[in-house]
Tab-separated table of C-alpha atoms in Angstrom:
chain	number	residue	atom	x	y	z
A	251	UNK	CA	-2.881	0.278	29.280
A	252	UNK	CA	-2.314	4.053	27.922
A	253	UNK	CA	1.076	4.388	30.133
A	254	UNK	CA	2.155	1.147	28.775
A	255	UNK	CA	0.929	2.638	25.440
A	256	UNK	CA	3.385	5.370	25.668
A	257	UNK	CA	6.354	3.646	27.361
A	258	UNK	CA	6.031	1.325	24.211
A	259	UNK	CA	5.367	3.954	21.698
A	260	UNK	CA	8.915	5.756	22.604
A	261	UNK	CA	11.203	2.730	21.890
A	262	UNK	CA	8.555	1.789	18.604
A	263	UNK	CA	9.482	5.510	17.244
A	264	UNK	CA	13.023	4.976	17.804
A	265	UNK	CA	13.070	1.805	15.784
A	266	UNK	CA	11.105	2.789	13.521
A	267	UNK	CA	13.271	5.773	12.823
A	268	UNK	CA	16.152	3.897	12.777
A	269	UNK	CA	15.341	1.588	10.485
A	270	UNK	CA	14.404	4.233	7.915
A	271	UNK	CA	17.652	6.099	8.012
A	272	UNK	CA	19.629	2.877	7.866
A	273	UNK	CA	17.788	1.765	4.698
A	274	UNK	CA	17.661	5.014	3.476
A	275	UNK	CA	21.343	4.619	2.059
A	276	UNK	CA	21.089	1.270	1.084
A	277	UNK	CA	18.277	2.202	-1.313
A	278	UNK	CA	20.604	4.659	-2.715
A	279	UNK	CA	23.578	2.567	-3.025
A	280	UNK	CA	20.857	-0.432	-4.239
A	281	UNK	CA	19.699	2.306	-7.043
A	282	UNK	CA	22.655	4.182	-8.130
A	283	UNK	CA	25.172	1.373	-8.332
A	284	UNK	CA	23.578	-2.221	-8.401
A	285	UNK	CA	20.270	-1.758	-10.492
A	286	UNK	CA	16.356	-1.758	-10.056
A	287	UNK	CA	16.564	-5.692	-9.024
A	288	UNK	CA	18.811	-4.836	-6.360
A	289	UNK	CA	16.617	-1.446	-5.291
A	290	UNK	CA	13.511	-3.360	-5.255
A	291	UNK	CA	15.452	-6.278	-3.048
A	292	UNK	CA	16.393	-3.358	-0.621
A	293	UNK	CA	12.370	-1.954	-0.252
A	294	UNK	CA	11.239	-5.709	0.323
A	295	UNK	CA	13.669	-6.192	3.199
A	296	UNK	CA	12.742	-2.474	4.680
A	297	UNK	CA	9.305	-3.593	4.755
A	298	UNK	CA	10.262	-6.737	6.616
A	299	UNK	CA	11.617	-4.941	9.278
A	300	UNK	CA	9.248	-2.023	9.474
A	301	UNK	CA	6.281	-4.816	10.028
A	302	UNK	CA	9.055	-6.193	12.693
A	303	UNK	CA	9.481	-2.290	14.350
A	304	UNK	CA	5.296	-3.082	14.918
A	305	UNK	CA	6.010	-5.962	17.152
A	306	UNK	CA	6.918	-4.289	19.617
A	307	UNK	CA	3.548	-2.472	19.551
A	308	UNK	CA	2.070	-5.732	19.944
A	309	UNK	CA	0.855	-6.371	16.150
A	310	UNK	CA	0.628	-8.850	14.427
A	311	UNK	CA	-0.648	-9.515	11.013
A	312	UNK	CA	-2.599	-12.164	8.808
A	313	UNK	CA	-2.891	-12.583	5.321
A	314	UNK	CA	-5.497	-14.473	3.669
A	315	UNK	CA	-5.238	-14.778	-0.644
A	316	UNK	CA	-7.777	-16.231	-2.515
A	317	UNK	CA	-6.192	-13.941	-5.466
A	318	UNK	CA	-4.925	-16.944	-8.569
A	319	UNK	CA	-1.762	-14.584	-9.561
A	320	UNK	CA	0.280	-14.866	-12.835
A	321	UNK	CA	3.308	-12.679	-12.756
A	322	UNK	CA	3.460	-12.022	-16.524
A	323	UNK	CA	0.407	-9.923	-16.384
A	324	UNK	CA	-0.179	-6.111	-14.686
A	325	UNK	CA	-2.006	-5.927	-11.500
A	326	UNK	CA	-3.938	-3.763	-10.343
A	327	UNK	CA	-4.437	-4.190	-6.689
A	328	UNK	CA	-7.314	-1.706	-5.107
A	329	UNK	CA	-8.116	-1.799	-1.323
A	330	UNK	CA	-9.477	0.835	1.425
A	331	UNK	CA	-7.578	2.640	3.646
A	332	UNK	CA	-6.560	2.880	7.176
A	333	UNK	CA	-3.367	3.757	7.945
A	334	UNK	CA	0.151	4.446	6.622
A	335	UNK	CA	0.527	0.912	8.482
A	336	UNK	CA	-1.335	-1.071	5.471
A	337	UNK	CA	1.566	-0.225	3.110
A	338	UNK	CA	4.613	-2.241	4.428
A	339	UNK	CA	2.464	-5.498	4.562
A	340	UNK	CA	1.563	-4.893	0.620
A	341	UNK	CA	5.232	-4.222	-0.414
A	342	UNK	CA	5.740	-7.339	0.987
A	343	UNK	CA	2.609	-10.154	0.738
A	344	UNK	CA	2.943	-8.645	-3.220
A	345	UNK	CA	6.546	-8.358	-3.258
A	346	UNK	CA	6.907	-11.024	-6.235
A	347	UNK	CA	3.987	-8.386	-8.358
A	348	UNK	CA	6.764	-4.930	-7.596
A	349	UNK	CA	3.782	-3.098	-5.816
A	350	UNK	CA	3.885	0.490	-7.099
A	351	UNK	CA	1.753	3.146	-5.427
A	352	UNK	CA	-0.333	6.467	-6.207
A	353	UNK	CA	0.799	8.750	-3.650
A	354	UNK	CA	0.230	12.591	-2.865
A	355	UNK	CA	3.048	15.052	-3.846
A	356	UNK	CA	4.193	15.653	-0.258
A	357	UNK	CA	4.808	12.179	0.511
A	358	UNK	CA	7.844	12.641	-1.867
A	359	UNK	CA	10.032	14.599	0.207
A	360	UNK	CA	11.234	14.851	3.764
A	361	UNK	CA	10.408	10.907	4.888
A	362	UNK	CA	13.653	8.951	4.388
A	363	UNK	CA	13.780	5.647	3.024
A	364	UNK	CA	9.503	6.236	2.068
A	365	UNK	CA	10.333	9.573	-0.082
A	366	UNK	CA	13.185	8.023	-2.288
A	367	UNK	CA	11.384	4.708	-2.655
A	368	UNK	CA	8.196	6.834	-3.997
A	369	UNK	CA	10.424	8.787	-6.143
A	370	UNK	CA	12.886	6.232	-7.683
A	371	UNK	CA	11.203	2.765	-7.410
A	372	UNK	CA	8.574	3.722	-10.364
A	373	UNK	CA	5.341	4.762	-8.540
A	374	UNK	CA	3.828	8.095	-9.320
A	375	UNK	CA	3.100	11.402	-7.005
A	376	UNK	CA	0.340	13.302	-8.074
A	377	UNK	CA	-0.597	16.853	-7.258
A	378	UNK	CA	-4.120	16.985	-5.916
A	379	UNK	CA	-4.306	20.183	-6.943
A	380	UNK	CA	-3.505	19.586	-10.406
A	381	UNK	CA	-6.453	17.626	-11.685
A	382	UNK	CA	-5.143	17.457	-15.538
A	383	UNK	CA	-1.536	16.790	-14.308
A	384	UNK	CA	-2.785	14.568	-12.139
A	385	UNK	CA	-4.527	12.649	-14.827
A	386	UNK	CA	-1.096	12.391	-17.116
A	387	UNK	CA	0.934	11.398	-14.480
A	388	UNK	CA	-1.823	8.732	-13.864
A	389	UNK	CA	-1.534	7.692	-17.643
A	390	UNK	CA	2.255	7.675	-17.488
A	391	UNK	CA	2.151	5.313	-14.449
A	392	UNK	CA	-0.289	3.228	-16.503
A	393	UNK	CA	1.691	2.238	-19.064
A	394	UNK	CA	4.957	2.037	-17.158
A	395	UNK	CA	2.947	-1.020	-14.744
A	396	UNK	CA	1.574	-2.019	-18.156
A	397	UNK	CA	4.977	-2.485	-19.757
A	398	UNK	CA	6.881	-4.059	-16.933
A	399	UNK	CA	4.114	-6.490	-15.416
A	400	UNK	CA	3.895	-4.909	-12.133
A	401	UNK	CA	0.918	-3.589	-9.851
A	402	UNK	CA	-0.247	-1.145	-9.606
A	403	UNK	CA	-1.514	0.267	-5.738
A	404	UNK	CA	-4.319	2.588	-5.414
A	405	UNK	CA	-6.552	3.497	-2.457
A	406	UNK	CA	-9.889	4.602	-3.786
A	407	UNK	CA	-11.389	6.048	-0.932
A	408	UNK	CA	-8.539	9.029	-1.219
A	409	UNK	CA	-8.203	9.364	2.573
A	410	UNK	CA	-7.473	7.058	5.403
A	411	UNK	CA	-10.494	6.002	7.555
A	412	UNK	CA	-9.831	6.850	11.049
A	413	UNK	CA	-12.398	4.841	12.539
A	414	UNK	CA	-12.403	1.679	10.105
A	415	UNK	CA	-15.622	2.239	8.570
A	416	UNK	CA	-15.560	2.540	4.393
A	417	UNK	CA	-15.688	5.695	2.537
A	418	UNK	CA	-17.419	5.844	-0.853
A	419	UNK	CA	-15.134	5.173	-3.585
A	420	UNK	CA	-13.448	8.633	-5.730
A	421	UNK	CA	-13.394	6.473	-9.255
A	422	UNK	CA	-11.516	9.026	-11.417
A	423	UNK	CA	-8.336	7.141	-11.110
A	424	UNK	CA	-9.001	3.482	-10.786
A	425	UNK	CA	-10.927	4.282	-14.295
A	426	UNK	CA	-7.878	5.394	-16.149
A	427	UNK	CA	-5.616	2.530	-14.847
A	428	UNK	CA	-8.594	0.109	-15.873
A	429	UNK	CA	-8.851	1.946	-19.181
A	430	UNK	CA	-5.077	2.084	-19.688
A	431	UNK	CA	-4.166	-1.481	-18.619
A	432	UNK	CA	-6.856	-3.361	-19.948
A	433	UNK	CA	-5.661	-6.926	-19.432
A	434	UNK	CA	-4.760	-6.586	-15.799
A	435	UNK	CA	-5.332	-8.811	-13.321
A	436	UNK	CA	-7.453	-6.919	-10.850
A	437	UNK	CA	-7.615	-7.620	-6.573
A	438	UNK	CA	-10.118	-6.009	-4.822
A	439	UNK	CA	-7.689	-6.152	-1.257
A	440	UNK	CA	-9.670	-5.800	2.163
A	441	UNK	CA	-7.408	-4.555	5.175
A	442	UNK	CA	-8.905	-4.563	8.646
A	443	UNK	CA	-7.804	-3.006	12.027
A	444	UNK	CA	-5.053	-1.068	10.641
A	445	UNK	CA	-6.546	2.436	11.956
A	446	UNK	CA	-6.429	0.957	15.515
A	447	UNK	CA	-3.085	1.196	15.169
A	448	UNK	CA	-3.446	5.175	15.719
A	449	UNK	CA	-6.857	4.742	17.989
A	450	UNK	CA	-4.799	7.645	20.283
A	451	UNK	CA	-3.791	9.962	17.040
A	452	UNK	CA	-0.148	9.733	15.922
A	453	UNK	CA	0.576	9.441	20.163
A	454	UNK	CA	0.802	7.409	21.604
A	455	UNK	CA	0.495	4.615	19.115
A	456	UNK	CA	-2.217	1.956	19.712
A	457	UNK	CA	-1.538	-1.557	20.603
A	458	UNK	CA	-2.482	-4.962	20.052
A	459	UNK	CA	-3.715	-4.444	16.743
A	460	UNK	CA	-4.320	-7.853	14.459
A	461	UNK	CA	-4.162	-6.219	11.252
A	462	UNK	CA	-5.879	-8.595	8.476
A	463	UNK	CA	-5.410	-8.364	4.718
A	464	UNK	CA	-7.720	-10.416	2.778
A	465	UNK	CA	-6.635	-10.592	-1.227
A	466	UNK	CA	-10.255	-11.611	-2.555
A	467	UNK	CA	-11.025	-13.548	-6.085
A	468	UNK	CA	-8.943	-12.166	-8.929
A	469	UNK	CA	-10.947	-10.178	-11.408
A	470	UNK	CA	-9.961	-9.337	-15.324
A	471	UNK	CA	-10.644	-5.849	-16.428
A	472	UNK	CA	-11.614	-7.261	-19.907
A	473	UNK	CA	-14.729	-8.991	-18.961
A	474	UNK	CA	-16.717	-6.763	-17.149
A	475	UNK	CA	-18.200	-3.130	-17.936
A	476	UNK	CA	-15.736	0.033	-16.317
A	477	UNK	CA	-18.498	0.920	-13.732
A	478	UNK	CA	-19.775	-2.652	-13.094
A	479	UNK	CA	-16.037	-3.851	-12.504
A	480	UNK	CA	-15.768	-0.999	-10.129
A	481	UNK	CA	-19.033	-1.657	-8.102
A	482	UNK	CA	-18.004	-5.456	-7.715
A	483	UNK	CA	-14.664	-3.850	-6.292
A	484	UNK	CA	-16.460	-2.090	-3.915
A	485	UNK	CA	-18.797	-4.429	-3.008
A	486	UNK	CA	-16.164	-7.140	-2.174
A	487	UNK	CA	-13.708	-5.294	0.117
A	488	UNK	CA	-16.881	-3.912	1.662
A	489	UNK	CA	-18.060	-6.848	2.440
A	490	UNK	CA	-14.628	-8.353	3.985
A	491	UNK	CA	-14.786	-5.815	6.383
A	492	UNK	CA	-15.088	-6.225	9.949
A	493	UNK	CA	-18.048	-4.695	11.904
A	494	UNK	CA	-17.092	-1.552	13.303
């Protein structure tokens, strides 16, 4: 299975690679000439065919929502972490909400097609290593979802999990965008089997992977306590996960 596992991995890097150059001009011509609507058109169809470029891997992917929706409110979606392989799937299960994420710095440069998405389609990069920075360019993003009724992505756990299994919850920024968007619609998002996807390390890549997203019952920041809100969070994509 491991040969096959590398045989496959080749041509999956090689699409994969392809696919990001080719959009990476598109998003620039989307940007610069036609508008945000026609950007954000251009990031929905590179997810598309990202999730495709997995195929050949052998995933394939399930989305459950029990998440009630309305589009003329802020989201704020929060889910755990396994993989750069969770974020195409968001972009585009959410695509109707503009997902916009809360990435490190160095994700904003180098990675084409990802870097000028993170840069230009209005998420924010923070410096971990410039907590009070970190914090305004938090705020900023805040009010920007707030304004434009989009969602907002964060990852509370702060790293991936490499073997599936939860890591505690780092609360700092999930409170401001709580604080800052207080009538968002919040969905506590559970992903599963994403981090089998790189069960080898980055080669070769893993295969077979079902990777399952499961949007659970939308919450409202207004009717709960900050640190109750967040504990329910937890406790619900917790609780979606599989046994590891």
């Amino acid at each position: 299975m491991k040969i096959i596992s590398y045989l496959l991995s080749i041509v999956f890097f090689i699409c994969f690679g392809v696919t990001l150059a080719v959009f990476h001009p598109i998003q620039w011509f989307c940007f610069n000439v036609l508008g945000y609507k026609a950007h954000k058109t251009s990031v929905v169809w590179l997810q598309f065919w990202l999730m495709r470029c997995t195929n050949i891997l052998g995933t394939r992917y399930s989305f459950i929502n029990n998440s009630k929706l309305e589009t003329d409110r802020p989201v704020i979606i929060v889910a755990n972490h396994q993989s750069m392989y969770d974020i195409p799937p968001i972009l585009w299960y959410f695509q109707k909400h503009h997902p916009k994420f809360i990435s490190k710095i160095e994700l904003g440069k180098g990675i084409p097609s990802v870097s000028y998405n993170l840069k230009h389609g209005g998420s924010v990069l923070i410096d971990r290593k410039d907590p009070v920075g970190s914090v305004k360019a938090i705020e900023d993003f805040s009010k920007r979802i707030k304004d434009n009724n989009w969602a907002a992505v964060i990852f509370p756990e702060g790293t991936r999990s490499r073997d599936g299994k939860h890591k505690p919850f780092k609360t700092k920024g999930l409170k401001i965008l709580i604080t800052q968007i207080p009538n968002a619609q919040i969905v506590p998002l559970t992903i599963n089997n994403s981090w089998k996807m790189l069960r080898y390390g980055q080669f070769p890549m893993g295969l077979g992977a079902h990777i399952k997203f499961t949007a659970h019952q939308t919450l409202n920041a207004q009717n709960f306590n900050t640190d109750e809100l967040i504990e329910s969070i937890e406790k619900q994509i917790t609780q979606g996960l599989d046994h590891v």
